[in-house]
CSV table of C-alpha atoms in Angstrom, one decimal:
chain,number,residue,atom,x,y,z
B,1,UNK,CA,-59.1,19.4,-3.7
B,2,UNK,CA,-59.4,15.9,-4.8
B,3,UNK,CA,-59.0,17.0,-8.4
B,4,UNK,CA,-55.9,19.0,-7.5
B,5,UNK,CA,-54.4,16.0,-5.7
B,6,UNK,CA,-55.0,13.7,-8.7
B,7,UNK,CA,-53.4,16.3,-11.0
B,8,UNK,CA,-50.4,17.1,-8.9
B,9,UNK,CA,-50.0,13.9,-7.0
B,10,UNK,CA,-49.6,13.5,-3.2
B,11,UNK,CA,-46.6,15.9,-3.2
B,12,UNK,CA,-49.1,18.7,-2.5
B,13,UNK,CA,-51.3,19.2,0.5
B,14,UNK,CA,-53.9,21.7,1.3
B,15,UNK,CA,-53.4,24.5,4.0
B,16,UNK,CA,-55.9,26.7,5.6
B,17,UNK,CA,-55.2,29.6,3.1
B,18,UNK,CA,-56.4,27.4,0.3
B,19,UNK,CA,-53.0,27.3,-1.5
B,20,UNK,CA,-51.3,24.2,-2.4
B,21,UNK,CA,-47.9,24.0,-0.7
B,22,UNK,CA,-45.3,21.4,-1.5
B,23,UNK,CA,-44.6,18.8,1.1
B,24,UNK,CA,-41.0,18.6,2.6
B,25,UNK,CA,-38.7,16.8,0.4
B,26,UNK,CA,-38.5,13.1,1.1
B,27,UNK,CA,-35.3,12.1,2.7
B,28,UNK,CA,-32.8,10.8,0.3
B,29,UNK,CA,-31.5,7.2,0.5
B,30,UNK,CA,-27.9,7.3,1.9
B,31,UNK,CA,-25.1,5.0,0.9
B,32,UNK,CA,-23.4,5.8,4.1
B,33,UNK,CA,-25.2,7.0,7.2
B,34,UNK,CA,-24.0,10.0,9.4
B,35,UNK,CA,-22.9,7.7,12.0
B,36,UNK,CA,-20.7,5.8,9.5
B,37,UNK,CA,-22.8,2.7,9.0
B,38,UNK,CA,-22.9,1.5,5.4
B,39,UNK,CA,-26.5,1.1,4.4
B,40,UNK,CA,-25.9,-2.1,2.2
B,41,UNK,CA,-27.6,-5.5,2.8
B,42,UNK,CA,-26.4,-8.7,1.1
B,43,UNK,CA,-29.1,-11.0,0.0
B,44,UNK,CA,-29.6,-14.2,-2.0
B,45,UNK,CA,-26.2,-15.7,-1.0
B,46,UNK,CA,-27.4,-19.2,-1.7
B,47,UNK,CA,-24.6,-21.7,-0.8
B,48,UNK,CA,-22.1,-18.9,0.2
B,49,UNK,CA,-23.5,-18.7,3.8
B,50,UNK,CA,-21.1,-21.6,4.6
B,51,UNK,CA,-18.2,-19.1,4.3
B,52,UNK,CA,-19.5,-17.5,7.6
B,53,UNK,CA,-19.1,-20.8,9.4
B,54,UNK,CA,-15.6,-21.3,8.2
B,55,UNK,CA,-14.6,-18.0,9.7
B,56,UNK,CA,-16.5,-18.4,12.9
B,57,UNK,CA,-14.5,-16.1,15.1
B,58,UNK,CA,-14.9,-13.1,12.8
B,59,UNK,CA,-18.6,-13.9,12.5
B,60,UNK,CA,-19.0,-13.8,16.2
B,61,UNK,CA,-17.1,-10.5,16.5
B,62,UNK,CA,-19.2,-8.9,13.7
B,63,UNK,CA,-22.5,-9.8,15.5
B,64,UNK,CA,-24.3,-7.4,17.6
B,65,UNK,CA,-23.7,-7.3,21.2
B,66,UNK,CA,-27.2,-9.0,22.1
B,67,UNK,CA,-26.3,-12.0,19.9
B,68,UNK,CA,-22.9,-12.2,21.4
B,69,UNK,CA,-24.1,-12.3,24.9
B,70,UNK,CA,-26.8,-14.8,24.0
B,71,UNK,CA,-24.2,-17.2,22.3
B,72,UNK,CA,-21.8,-16.7,25.4
B,73,UNK,CA,-24.5,-17.6,28.0
B,74,UNK,CA,-25.9,-20.5,25.8
B,75,UNK,CA,-22.4,-22.0,25.3
B,76,UNK,CA,-21.4,-22.1,28.9
B,77,UNK,CA,-24.8,-23.3,30.1
B,78,UNK,CA,-25.0,-26.2,27.6
B,79,UNK,CA,-21.4,-27.2,28.2
B,80,UNK,CA,-22.0,-27.2,32.0
B,81,UNK,CA,-25.2,-29.3,31.7
B,82,UNK,CA,-23.6,-31.8,29.3
B,83,UNK,CA,-20.6,-32.4,31.4
B,84,UNK,CA,-22.6,-32.7,34.6
B,85,UNK,CA,-24.8,-35.2,32.8
B,86,UNK,CA,-21.8,-37.2,32.0
B,87,UNK,CA,-20.6,-37.3,35.6
B,88,UNK,CA,-24.1,-38.4,36.7
B,89,UNK,CA,-24.1,-41.0,34.0
B,90,UNK,CA,-20.7,-42.4,35.3
B,91,UNK,CA,-22.1,-42.5,38.8
B,92,UNK,CA,-25.3,-44.3,37.6
B,93,UNK,CA,-23.5,-46.9,35.6
B,94,UNK,CA,-21.0,-47.7,38.5
B,95,UNK,CA,-24.0,-48.0,40.9
B,96,UNK,CA,-22.8,-45.2,43.1
B,97,UNK,CA,-26.3,-43.7,43.2
B,98,UNK,CA,-27.9,-47.1,44.3
B,99,UNK,CA,-25.1,-47.7,46.8
B,100,UNK,CA,-25.8,-44.4,48.4
B,101,UNK,CA,-29.6,-45.0,48.5
B,102,UNK,CA,-29.0,-48.5,50.3
B,103,UNK,CA,-26.7,-47.0,52.9
B,104,UNK,CA,-23.1,-46.2,53.7
B,105,UNK,CA,-20.7,-49.1,53.1
B,106,UNK,CA,-17.1,-48.6,54.4
B,107,UNK,CA,-15.7,-51.2,52.0
B,108,UNK,CA,-17.2,-49.6,48.9
B,109,UNK,CA,-15.3,-46.9,47.1
B,110,UNK,CA,-17.3,-44.7,44.6
B,111,UNK,CA,-16.0,-43.0,41.4
B,112,UNK,CA,-16.6,-39.6,42.8
B,113,UNK,CA,-17.2,-39.2,46.5
B,114,UNK,CA,-20.4,-37.6,47.7
B,115,UNK,CA,-21.9,-37.6,44.2
B,116,UNK,CA,-25.4,-39.4,44.6
B,117,UNK,CA,-27.8,-37.3,42.3
B,118,UNK,CA,-27.7,-34.9,39.4
B,119,UNK,CA,-27.3,-31.7,41.6
B,120,UNK,CA,-24.4,-33.1,43.2
B,121,UNK,CA,-22.8,-34.1,39.8
B,122,UNK,CA,-23.4,-30.5,38.6
B,123,UNK,CA,-21.8,-29.0,41.7
B,124,UNK,CA,-18.8,-31.2,41.3
B,125,UNK,CA,-18.4,-30.2,37.7
B,126,UNK,CA,-18.6,-26.5,38.5
B,127,UNK,CA,-16.1,-26.8,41.3
B,128,UNK,CA,-13.7,-28.7,39.0
B,129,UNK,CA,-14.1,-26.3,36.1
B,130,UNK,CA,-13.8,-23.2,38.1
B,131,UNK,CA,-11.0,-24.6,40.2
B,132,UNK,CA,-12.9,-23.8,43.4
B,133,UNK,CA,-12.0,-27.0,45.1
B,134,UNK,CA,-14.3,-27.2,48.3
B,135,UNK,CA,-12.7,-30.6,49.1
B,136,UNK,CA,-16.1,-32.3,49.8
B,137,UNK,CA,-16.3,-34.0,46.4
B,138,UNK,CA,-13.3,-35.5,44.6
B,139,UNK,CA,-12.3,-38.2,42.2
B,140,UNK,CA,-11.0,-41.6,43.6
B,141,UNK,CA,-8.3,-43.8,42.2
B,142,UNK,CA,-10.9,-46.7,41.6
B,143,UNK,CA,-12.5,-44.8,38.7
B,144,UNK,CA,-10.3,-44.8,35.5
B,145,UNK,CA,-13.4,-43.6,33.4
B,146,UNK,CA,-13.7,-40.6,35.7
B,147,UNK,CA,-10.1,-39.8,35.3
B,148,UNK,CA,-10.4,-39.8,31.5
B,149,UNK,CA,-13.5,-37.7,31.6
B,150,UNK,CA,-11.8,-35.2,33.8
B,151,UNK,CA,-9.0,-34.8,31.4
B,152,UNK,CA,-11.5,-34.2,28.5
B,153,UNK,CA,-13.3,-31.6,30.6
B,154,UNK,CA,-10.2,-29.7,31.3
B,155,UNK,CA,-9.2,-29.6,27.6
B,156,UNK,CA,-12.7,-28.6,26.4
B,157,UNK,CA,-13.1,-26.1,29.1
B,158,UNK,CA,-9.8,-24.3,28.0
B,159,UNK,CA,-10.9,-24.3,24.4
B,160,UNK,CA,-14.3,-22.8,25.2
B,161,UNK,CA,-12.8,-20.2,27.6
B,162,UNK,CA,-10.3,-19.1,25.0
B,163,UNK,CA,-12.7,-18.8,22.2
B,164,UNK,CA,-15.6,-17.1,24.0
B,165,UNK,CA,-13.4,-14.9,26.3
B,166,UNK,CA,-11.2,-13.8,23.4
B,167,UNK,CA,-14.2,-13.0,21.3
B,168,UNK,CA,-15.7,-10.8,24.0
B,169,UNK,CA,-12.4,-9.1,24.7
B,170,UNK,CA,-12.0,-8.3,20.9
B,171,UNK,CA,-15.5,-7.1,20.9
B,172,UNK,CA,-15.1,-4.8,23.8
B,173,UNK,CA,-11.7,-3.4,22.6
B,174,UNK,CA,-12.9,-2.9,19.0
B,175,UNK,CA,-11.9,0.6,17.7
B,176,UNK,CA,-15.4,1.2,16.5
B,177,UNK,CA,-16.2,2.9,19.8
B,178,UNK,CA,-13.1,5.1,19.5
B,179,UNK,CA,-14.5,6.3,16.2
B,180,UNK,CA,-17.6,7.6,18.1
B,181,UNK,CA,-15.4,10.2,19.8
B,182,UNK,CA,-14.3,11.6,16.3
B,183,UNK,CA,-16.7,14.3,15.2
B,184,UNK,CA,-17.7,15.6,11.7
B,185,UNK,CA,-19.6,18.7,11.0
B,186,UNK,CA,-23.3,18.3,10.1
B,187,UNK,CA,-23.0,20.2,6.9
B,188,UNK,CA,-20.3,21.0,4.3
B,189,UNK,CA,-19.9,24.4,2.9
B,190,UNK,CA,-18.7,26.0,-0.3
B,191,UNK,CA,-16.9,29.3,-0.3
B,192,UNK,CA,-13.7,31.1,-1.3
B,193,UNK,CA,-10.5,30.5,0.4
B,194,UNK,CA,-7.2,32.2,-0.9
B,195,UNK,CA,-9.1,33.3,-4.0
B,196,UNK,CA,-10.2,29.8,-5.0
B,197,UNK,CA,-13.7,28.3,-4.6
B,198,UNK,CA,-13.4,25.3,-2.2
B,199,UNK,CA,-15.6,22.6,-0.6
B,200,UNK,CA,-14.9,22.4,3.1
B,201,UNK,CA,-16.1,20.4,6.1
B,202,UNK,CA,-14.7,20.2,9.7
B,203,UNK,CA,-13.4,17.3,11.8
B,204,UNK,CA,-12.6,17.2,15.6
B,205,UNK,CA,-11.3,14.7,18.3
B,206,UNK,CA,-13.2,14.8,21.5
B,207,UNK,CA,-10.5,12.7,23.5
B,208,UNK,CA,-7.2,13.9,24.8
B,209,UNK,CA,-5.5,10.9,23.3
B,210,UNK,CA,-4.3,11.4,19.8
B,211,UNK,CA,-4.9,9.7,16.6
B,212,UNK,CA,-1.4,8.6,15.3
B,213,UNK,CA,-0.8,8.9,11.5
B,214,UNK,CA,-4.4,10.3,10.9
B,215,UNK,CA,-5.3,10.3,7.3
B,216,UNK,CA,-8.4,11.5,5.6
B,217,UNK,CA,-10.0,10.5,2.3
B,218,UNK,CA,-13.1,11.6,0.4
B,219,UNK,CA,-15.3,9.7,-2.2
B,220,UNK,CA,-17.9,11.3,-4.4
B,221,UNK,CA,-20.7,8.8,-5.1
B,222,UNK,CA,-22.8,9.6,-8.1
B,223,UNK,CA,-24.6,7.8,-10.8
B,224,UNK,CA,-23.5,8.5,-14.3
B,225,UNK,CA,-23.7,6.9,-17.7
B,226,UNK,CA,-20.7,6.0,-19.8
B,227,UNK,CA,-20.3,7.0,-23.5
B,228,UNK,CA,-20.9,3.3,-24.3
B,229,UNK,CA,-24.4,3.4,-22.6
B,230,UNK,CA,-23.4,1.5,-19.5
B,231,UNK,CA,-25.2,2.9,-16.4
B,232,UNK,CA,-23.3,3.1,-13.2
B,233,UNK,CA,-25.6,3.6,-10.3
B,234,UNK,CA,-23.0,4.2,-7.5
B,235,UNK,CA,-19.9,5.4,-9.3
B,236,UNK,CA,-17.0,6.3,-7.0
B,237,UNK,CA,-14.9,9.2,-7.7
B,238,UNK,CA,-11.8,10.3,-5.5
B,239,UNK,CA,-11.9,14.0,-4.2
B,240,UNK,CA,-8.5,15.4,-3.7
B,241,UNK,CA,-8.2,16.8,-0.3
B,242,UNK,CA,-4.4,17.5,-0.3
B,243,UNK,CA,-3.0,14.2,-1.4
B,244,UNK,CA,-0.1,15.8,-3.5
B,245,UNK,CA,0.8,18.3,-0.8
B,246,UNK,CA,0.4,16.2,2.2
B,247,UNK,CA,-2.6,18.1,3.6
B,248,UNK,CA,-4.4,14.8,4.0
B,249,UNK,CA,-2.1,13.8,6.8
B,250,UNK,CA,-3.7,15.4,9.8
B,251,UNK,CA,-2.4,16.4,13.3
B,252,UNK,CA,-5.7,16.1,14.9
B,253,UNK,CA,-5.2,17.9,18.3
B,254,UNK,CA,-7.8,20.6,17.6
B,255,UNK,CA,-10.8,20.7,15.2
B,256,UNK,CA,-9.4,21.1,11.5
B,257,UNK,CA,-11.3,22.3,8.3
B,258,UNK,CA,-10.7,20.0,5.4
B,259,UNK,CA,-10.6,21.8,2.1
B,260,UNK,CA,-11.2,20.4,-1.4
B,261,UNK,CA,-10.2,23.0,-4.1
B,262,UNK,CA,-12.6,23.1,-7.0
B,263,UNK,CA,-10.5,23.3,-10.2
B,264,UNK,CA,-10.5,21.9,-13.6
B,265,UNK,CA,-9.6,18.5,-12.3
B,266,UNK,CA,-12.4,18.4,-9.7
B,267,UNK,CA,-15.8,16.8,-10.6
B,268,UNK,CA,-17.4,20.0,-9.2
B,269,UNK,CA,-15.8,22.0,-11.9
B,270,UNK,CA,-19.1,23.0,-13.5
B,271,UNK,CA,-21.1,23.1,-10.2
B,272,UNK,CA,-22.8,26.4,-9.5
B,273,UNK,CA,-25.3,27.6,-6.9
B,274,UNK,CA,-28.3,27.0,-9.2
B,275,UNK,CA,-27.2,23.5,-10.4
B,276,UNK,CA,-26.5,22.5,-6.9
B,277,UNK,CA,-30.3,22.5,-6.3
B,278,UNK,CA,-30.8,19.8,-9.1
B,279,UNK,CA,-27.7,17.7,-8.3
B,280,UNK,CA,-27.9,14.3,-6.7
B,281,UNK,CA,-24.7,13.0,-5.1
B,282,UNK,CA,-23.1,12.0,-1.9
B,283,UNK,CA,-19.7,12.7,-0.4
B,284,UNK,CA,-18.3,9.9,1.7
B,285,UNK,CA,-15.5,11.1,4.3
B,286,UNK,CA,-13.3,8.5,5.7
B,287,UNK,CA,-10.9,9.2,8.5
B,288,UNK,CA,-8.3,6.7,9.4
B,289,UNK,CA,-5.7,6.5,12.2
B,290,UNK,CA,-4.0,4.5,14.9
B,291,UNK,CA,-5.5,4.8,18.4
B,292,UNK,CA,-2.5,5.8,20.7
B,293,UNK,CA,-3.7,3.9,23.7
B,294,UNK,CA,-4.4,0.5,22.1
B,295,UNK,CA,-2.3,0.6,18.9
B,296,UNK,CA,-5.3,-0.5,16.9
B,297,UNK,CA,-6.3,1.0,13.6
B,298,UNK,CA,-9.5,3.1,13.9
B,299,UNK,CA,-11.8,4.2,11.0
B,300,UNK,CA,-14.5,6.9,11.2
B,301,UNK,CA,-17.0,7.6,8.5
B,302,UNK,CA,-19.6,10.0,7.6
B,303,UNK,CA,-21.4,11.4,4.5
B,304,UNK,CA,-22.9,14.7,3.0
B,305,UNK,CA,-25.6,14.8,0.5
B,306,UNK,CA,-26.5,17.6,-1.8
B,307,UNK,CA,-28.9,19.0,0.7
B,308,UNK,CA,-26.2,19.2,3.4
B,309,UNK,CA,-23.8,21.4,1.2
B,310,UNK,CA,-24.3,25.0,1.9
B,311,UNK,CA,-23.2,27.5,-0.8
B,312,UNK,CA,-21.7,30.8,0.4
B,313,UNK,CA,-21.1,29.7,4.1
B,314,UNK,CA,-18.0,29.4,6.4
B,315,UNK,CA,-17.5,27.7,9.7
B,316,UNK,CA,-17.5,29.7,12.8
B,317,UNK,CA,-14.1,29.7,14.8
B,318,UNK,CA,-14.1,27.5,17.8
B,319,UNK,CA,-10.5,28.1,19.0
B,320,UNK,CA,-9.8,30.7,21.9
B,321,UNK,CA,-6.7,31.5,23.6
B,322,UNK,CA,-6.9,31.3,27.5
B,323,UNK,CA,-4.4,31.8,30.2
B,324,UNK,CA,-1.8,29.2,29.2
B,325,UNK,CA,-3.8,26.9,27.0
B,326,UNK,CA,-6.0,26.9,23.9
B,327,UNK,CA,-9.7,26.3,24.5
B,328,UNK,CA,-12.0,24.6,21.9
B,329,UNK,CA,-15.7,25.5,22.1
B,330,UNK,CA,-17.6,22.5,20.7
B,331,UNK,CA,-21.0,24.3,21.0
B,332,UNK,CA,-20.0,26.2,17.8
B,333,UNK,CA,-18.5,23.2,16.0
B,334,UNK,CA,-21.5,22.8,13.6
B,335,UNK,CA,-22.4,26.6,13.1
B,336,UNK,CA,-21.8,28.4,9.9
B,337,UNK,CA,-22.2,32.0,8.7
B,338,UNK,CA,-22.8,33.4,5.3
B,339,UNK,CA,-20.0,35.1,3.3
B,340,UNK,CA,-20.1,36.7,-0.2
B,341,UNK,CA,-19.4,34.1,-2.7
B,342,UNK,CA,-19.9,34.1,-6.5
B,343,UNK,CA,-23.0,32.0,-7.5
B,344,UNK,CA,-21.1,30.9,-10.7
B,345,UNK,CA,-19.1,27.7,-11.2
B,346,UNK,CA,-15.3,27.8,-11.6
B,347,UNK,CA,-15.8,26.9,-15.3
B,348,UNK,CA,-18.0,29.9,-15.9
B,349,UNK,CA,-15.7,32.2,-14.0
B,350,UNK,CA,-12.8,31.0,-16.1
B,351,UNK,CA,-14.8,31.5,-19.3
B,352,UNK,CA,-15.8,34.9,-18.3
B,353,UNK,CA,-12.3,36.0,-17.4
B,354,UNK,CA,-10.9,34.6,-20.7
B,355,UNK,CA,-13.4,36.7,-22.6
B,356,UNK,CA,-12.8,40.1,-20.7
B,357,UNK,CA,-9.0,39.8,-20.7
B,358,UNK,CA,-7.3,41.5,-23.7
B,359,UNK,CA,-5.5,39.1,-26.1
B,360,UNK,CA,-1.7,39.4,-26.0
B,361,UNK,CA,0.0,41.1,-29.0
B,362,UNK,CA,2.0,38.7,-31.1
B,363,UNK,CA,5.7,39.0,-30.4
B,364,UNK,CA,8.0,39.1,-33.2
B,365,UNK,CA,10.6,36.2,-33.2
B,366,UNK,CA,14.0,37.2,-32.0
B,367,UNK,CA,16.6,36.5,-34.6
B,368,UNK,CA,19.0,33.9,-33.5
B,369,UNK,CA,22.7,34.2,-33.9
B,370,UNK,CA,24.2,32.4,-36.9
B,371,UNK,CA,26.1,29.3,-36.0
B,372,UNK,CA,29.8,29.8,-35.3
B,373,UNK,CA,32.1,28.4,-37.9
B,374,UNK,CA,35.7,27.7,-37.6
B,375,UNK,CA,36.2,31.0,-35.9
B,376,UNK,CA,35.0,34.6,-35.8
B,377,UNK,CA,36.0,35.1,-39.4
B,378,UNK,CA,33.7,32.4,-40.7
B,379,UNK,CA,30.8,33.8,-38.6
B,380,UNK,CA,31.3,37.3,-40.1
B,381,UNK,CA,31.4,36.0,-43.6
B,382,UNK,CA,28.2,34.2,-43.0
B,383,UNK,CA,26.4,37.3,-41.9
B,384,UNK,CA,27.7,39.4,-44.9
B,385,UNK,CA,26.8,36.7,-47.5
B,386,UNK,CA,23.5,35.7,-46.1
B,387,UNK,CA,20.7,37.1,-48.4
B,388,UNK,CA,18.3,37.3,-45.4
B,389,UNK,CA,20.6,39.5,-43.4
B,390,UNK,CA,21.3,42.1,-46.1
B,391,UNK,CA,21.1,45.5,-44.5
B,392,UNK,CA,21.0,49.0,-46.1
B,393,UNK,CA,24.2,50.3,-47.4
B,394,UNK,CA,24.1,53.3,-44.9
B,395,UNK,CA,23.9,50.8,-41.9
B,396,UNK,CA,26.7,48.7,-43.3
B,397,UNK,CA,28.9,51.7,-43.9
B,398,UNK,CA,28.4,52.7,-40.2
B,399,UNK,CA,29.7,49.4,-39.1
B,400,UNK,CA,33.1,49.9,-41.0
B,401,UNK,CA,36.1,51.1,-39.2
B,402,UNK,CA,36.4,55.0,-39.1
B,403,UNK,CA,39.5,54.8,-41.3
B,404,UNK,CA,37.7,52.9,-44.0
B,405,UNK,CA,34.6,55.2,-43.7
B,406,UNK,CA,36.7,58.2,-44.4
B,407,UNK,CA,38.3,56.5,-47.3
B,408,UNK,CA,35.1,55.3,-48.8
B,409,UNK,CA,33.3,58.7,-48.6
B,410,UNK,CA,36.1,60.5,-50.4
B,411,UNK,CA,36.7,57.9,-53.1
B,412,UNK,CA,33.1,56.9,-54.0
B,413,UNK,CA,32.7,59.5,-56.5
B,414,UNK,CA,36.0,58.7,-58.2
B,415,UNK,CA,35.0,55.0,-58.3
B,416,UNK,CA,31.8,55.7,-60.1
B,417,UNK,CA,33.3,58.1,-62.5
B,418,UNK,CA,35.9,55.5,-63.4
B,419,UNK,CA,33.2,52.9,-63.9
B,420,UNK,CA,31.1,55.0,-66.3
B,421,UNK,CA,34.1,56.0,-68.4
B,422,UNK,CA,35.4,52.3,-68.3
B,423,UNK,CA,38.8,53.7,-67.1
B,424,UNK,CA,40.7,50.8,-65.6
B,425,UNK,CA,41.5,51.1,-61.9
B,426,UNK,CA,45.1,51.2,-60.8
B,427,UNK,CA,46.5,47.7,-60.2
B,428,UNK,CA,44.8,46.3,-63.3
B,429,UNK,CA,41.4,45.9,-61.6
B,430,UNK,CA,38.1,46.9,-63.3
B,431,UNK,CA,34.9,47.9,-61.8
B,432,UNK,CA,31.6,46.5,-63.0
B,433,UNK,CA,28.0,46.9,-61.7
B,434,UNK,CA,26.9,43.5,-63.1
B,435,UNK,CA,29.1,41.0,-61.4
B,436,UNK,CA,28.4,41.8,-57.7
B,437,UNK,CA,25.2,42.3,-55.8
B,438,UNK,CA,24.2,45.9,-55.4
B,439,UNK,CA,24.7,46.1,-51.6
B,440,UNK,CA,28.3,44.7,-52.1
B,441,UNK,CA,28.9,47.0,-55.2
B,442,UNK,CA,28.2,50.1,-53.3
B,443,UNK,CA,30.5,49.0,-50.5
B,444,UNK,CA,33.2,48.3,-53.0
B,445,UNK,CA,35.9,51.0,-53.2
B,446,UNK,CA,38.4,52.0,-55.8
B,447,UNK,CA,42.0,52.4,-55.2
B,448,UNK,CA,43.4,55.9,-55.0
B,449,UNK,CA,47.0,56.5,-55.9
B,450,UNK,CA,49.1,58.4,-53.6
B,451,UNK,CA,52.5,60.2,-54.0
B,452,UNK,CA,55.1,59.7,-51.4
B,453,UNK,CA,57.6,62.4,-50.6
B,454,UNK,CA,60.0,60.9,-53.2
B,455,UNK,CA,57.5,61.4,-55.9
B,456,UNK,CA,56.8,57.9,-56.4
B,457,UNK,CA,53.1,56.9,-56.3
B,458,UNK,CA,51.8,54.6,-53.6
B,459,UNK,CA,48.6,52.6,-54.1
B,460,UNK,CA,46.1,52.0,-51.3
B,461,UNK,CA,43.3,49.7,-52.2
B,462,UNK,CA,40.2,49.2,-50.1
B,463,UNK,CA,38.4,46.1,-51.6
B,464,UNK,CA,35.5,44.3,-50.0
B,465,UNK,CA,35.8,40.9,-51.4
B,466,UNK,CA,33.7,37.9,-51.1
B,467,UNK,CA,36.3,36.1,-49.0
B,468,UNK,CA,36.9,38.6,-46.3
B,469,UNK,CA,35.4,41.3,-43.9
B,470,UNK,CA,35.9,44.9,-43.7
B,471,UNK,CA,37.9,44.4,-40.7
B,472,UNK,CA,40.3,41.8,-42.3
B,473,UNK,CA,41.0,44.1,-45.3
B,474,UNK,CA,44.4,45.7,-45.1
B,475,UNK,CA,45.8,48.3,-47.6
B,476,UNK,CA,47.7,46.6,-50.4
B,477,UNK,CA,51.2,47.8,-50.8
B,478,UNK,CA,54.0,47.8,-53.4
B,479,UNK,CA,51.6,47.2,-56.2
B,480,UNK,CA,53.1,48.0,-59.6
B,481,UNK,CA,52.1,51.3,-61.1
B,482,UNK,CA,49.5,51.1,-63.9
B,483,UNK,CA,50.5,51.0,-67.5
B,484,UNK,CA,51.6,54.3,-69.1
B,485,UNK,CA,49.6,53.8,-72.3
B,486,UNK,CA,46.4,53.2,-70.3
B,487,UNK,CA,47.0,56.6,-68.6
B,488,UNK,CA,48.0,58.3,-71.7
B,489,UNK,CA,44.9,57.5,-73.4
B,490,UNK,CA,45.3,53.8,-74.7
B,491,UNK,CA,42.3,51.6,-75.3
B,492,UNK,CA,40.7,51.0,-72.0
B,493,UNK,CA,39.1,47.7,-73.4
B,494,UNK,CA,42.5,46.0,-73.4
B,495,UNK,CA,42.8,46.2,-69.7
B,496,UNK,CA,39.3,45.0,-68.9
B,497,UNK,CA,38.6,41.3,-68.0
B,498,UNK,CA,37.1,39.1,-70.7
B,499,UNK,CA,33.7,39.2,-69.3
B,500,UNK,CA,33.5,43.0,-69.3
B,501,UNK,CA,34.8,43.1,-72.8
B,502,UNK,CA,32.1,40.8,-74.0
B,503,UNK,CA,29.5,42.9,-72.2
B,504,UNK,CA,30.8,46.1,-73.9
B,505,UNK,CA,30.8,44.4,-77.3
B,506,UNK,CA,27.2,43.4,-76.9
B,507,UNK,CA,26.3,47.1,-76.2
């Protein structure tokens, strides 16, 4: 057994079964105790202790009650003894004590009547200081030094009373005692609420008087090391408990459950049920508010270590509806029960959901409308002349007006026949497949002569030029008839443009 202890240390102890069992985990050192006391002591102040004397009133208020009572009693006792000794000293110097010892002389006037020893001087001071005024001992007009001492005693007594009584009053009315009636749950829990993983704890007010403007804050205290190598033993990080939504402002009439949502901005983003066992942190909760009865600001504190955070638990309800009022059962204030909770961290859940969810298909960009020019005419021209928006001829023909579609279908064959045979079109126009793009060439139509009732030919031309739209084209009227020699069989090359003539010559 000694060998086992040497090997494993004192963390293991022997039991009757002969198996080494681990001892209960040693209590972790807290930064803030459960009752709200900060476990911090200041040492090696050196010459800075004089700062406590400069702020003597706050120093006395911050002292414990036993030290306050000791200072209170000693201050009054010493002041009474000192002032009584001064009255006895005046009587001794003036000879009042010796005169009283020799016997009563009617012609002698003492400084203080009936003061002939130290107890009588002490009683005179107490009667004067407490304004009791029995009337047996009093100052006479033959003692100027006694009158001056009486004035000094009155001033000093008022200062001492104001200082000590004010200190005791502040000490008694301190809101720390009000903070003792504010309760926090013994443990914090982690479970799901509204589909999100949350860290929750419970607060309650035992008194009927309310806390005005109650606000709650949370600090995560955890040691960490910066990328530069600096070690921070007690690094403080803020936990969001509804600062952006106003949920941190509490109406503390009944017990409330404070919730911290664990998301990508939370320091518990990668905290899981397994990693919680190996973490070391402390959550400090600070509840502040104004006491309704006194108007003083009160602050209550507590803390939760990693051992006091329960994964997969939820608080038991404590509110019940009675006849005409709501009842709070504080016997169930600290109790929790288990609920189904995923043991994974929020980071792991998001990664798992991103892997299982199908990737969205790429969406084709929606073609934007061309910029509007100086009117609708310019916009249509831009669509026709843009090389990116060239569409098949069949689609473009469908977009033509019905009258132009019929004209194009009946005259297309005649146009191609005229182009192949190099026969000039009526009106002196020639068709060529090399001057225009193919999509526009197929849309181009030739003119067909028509005969009126009077036997005179009329020319209708449907021409899709580069400067217009199909909607803007109108039939050309009153064009002169073609030359007779061209129809009779003259040379067609004479009627062609110079460019087409050069092309024919090259062939």
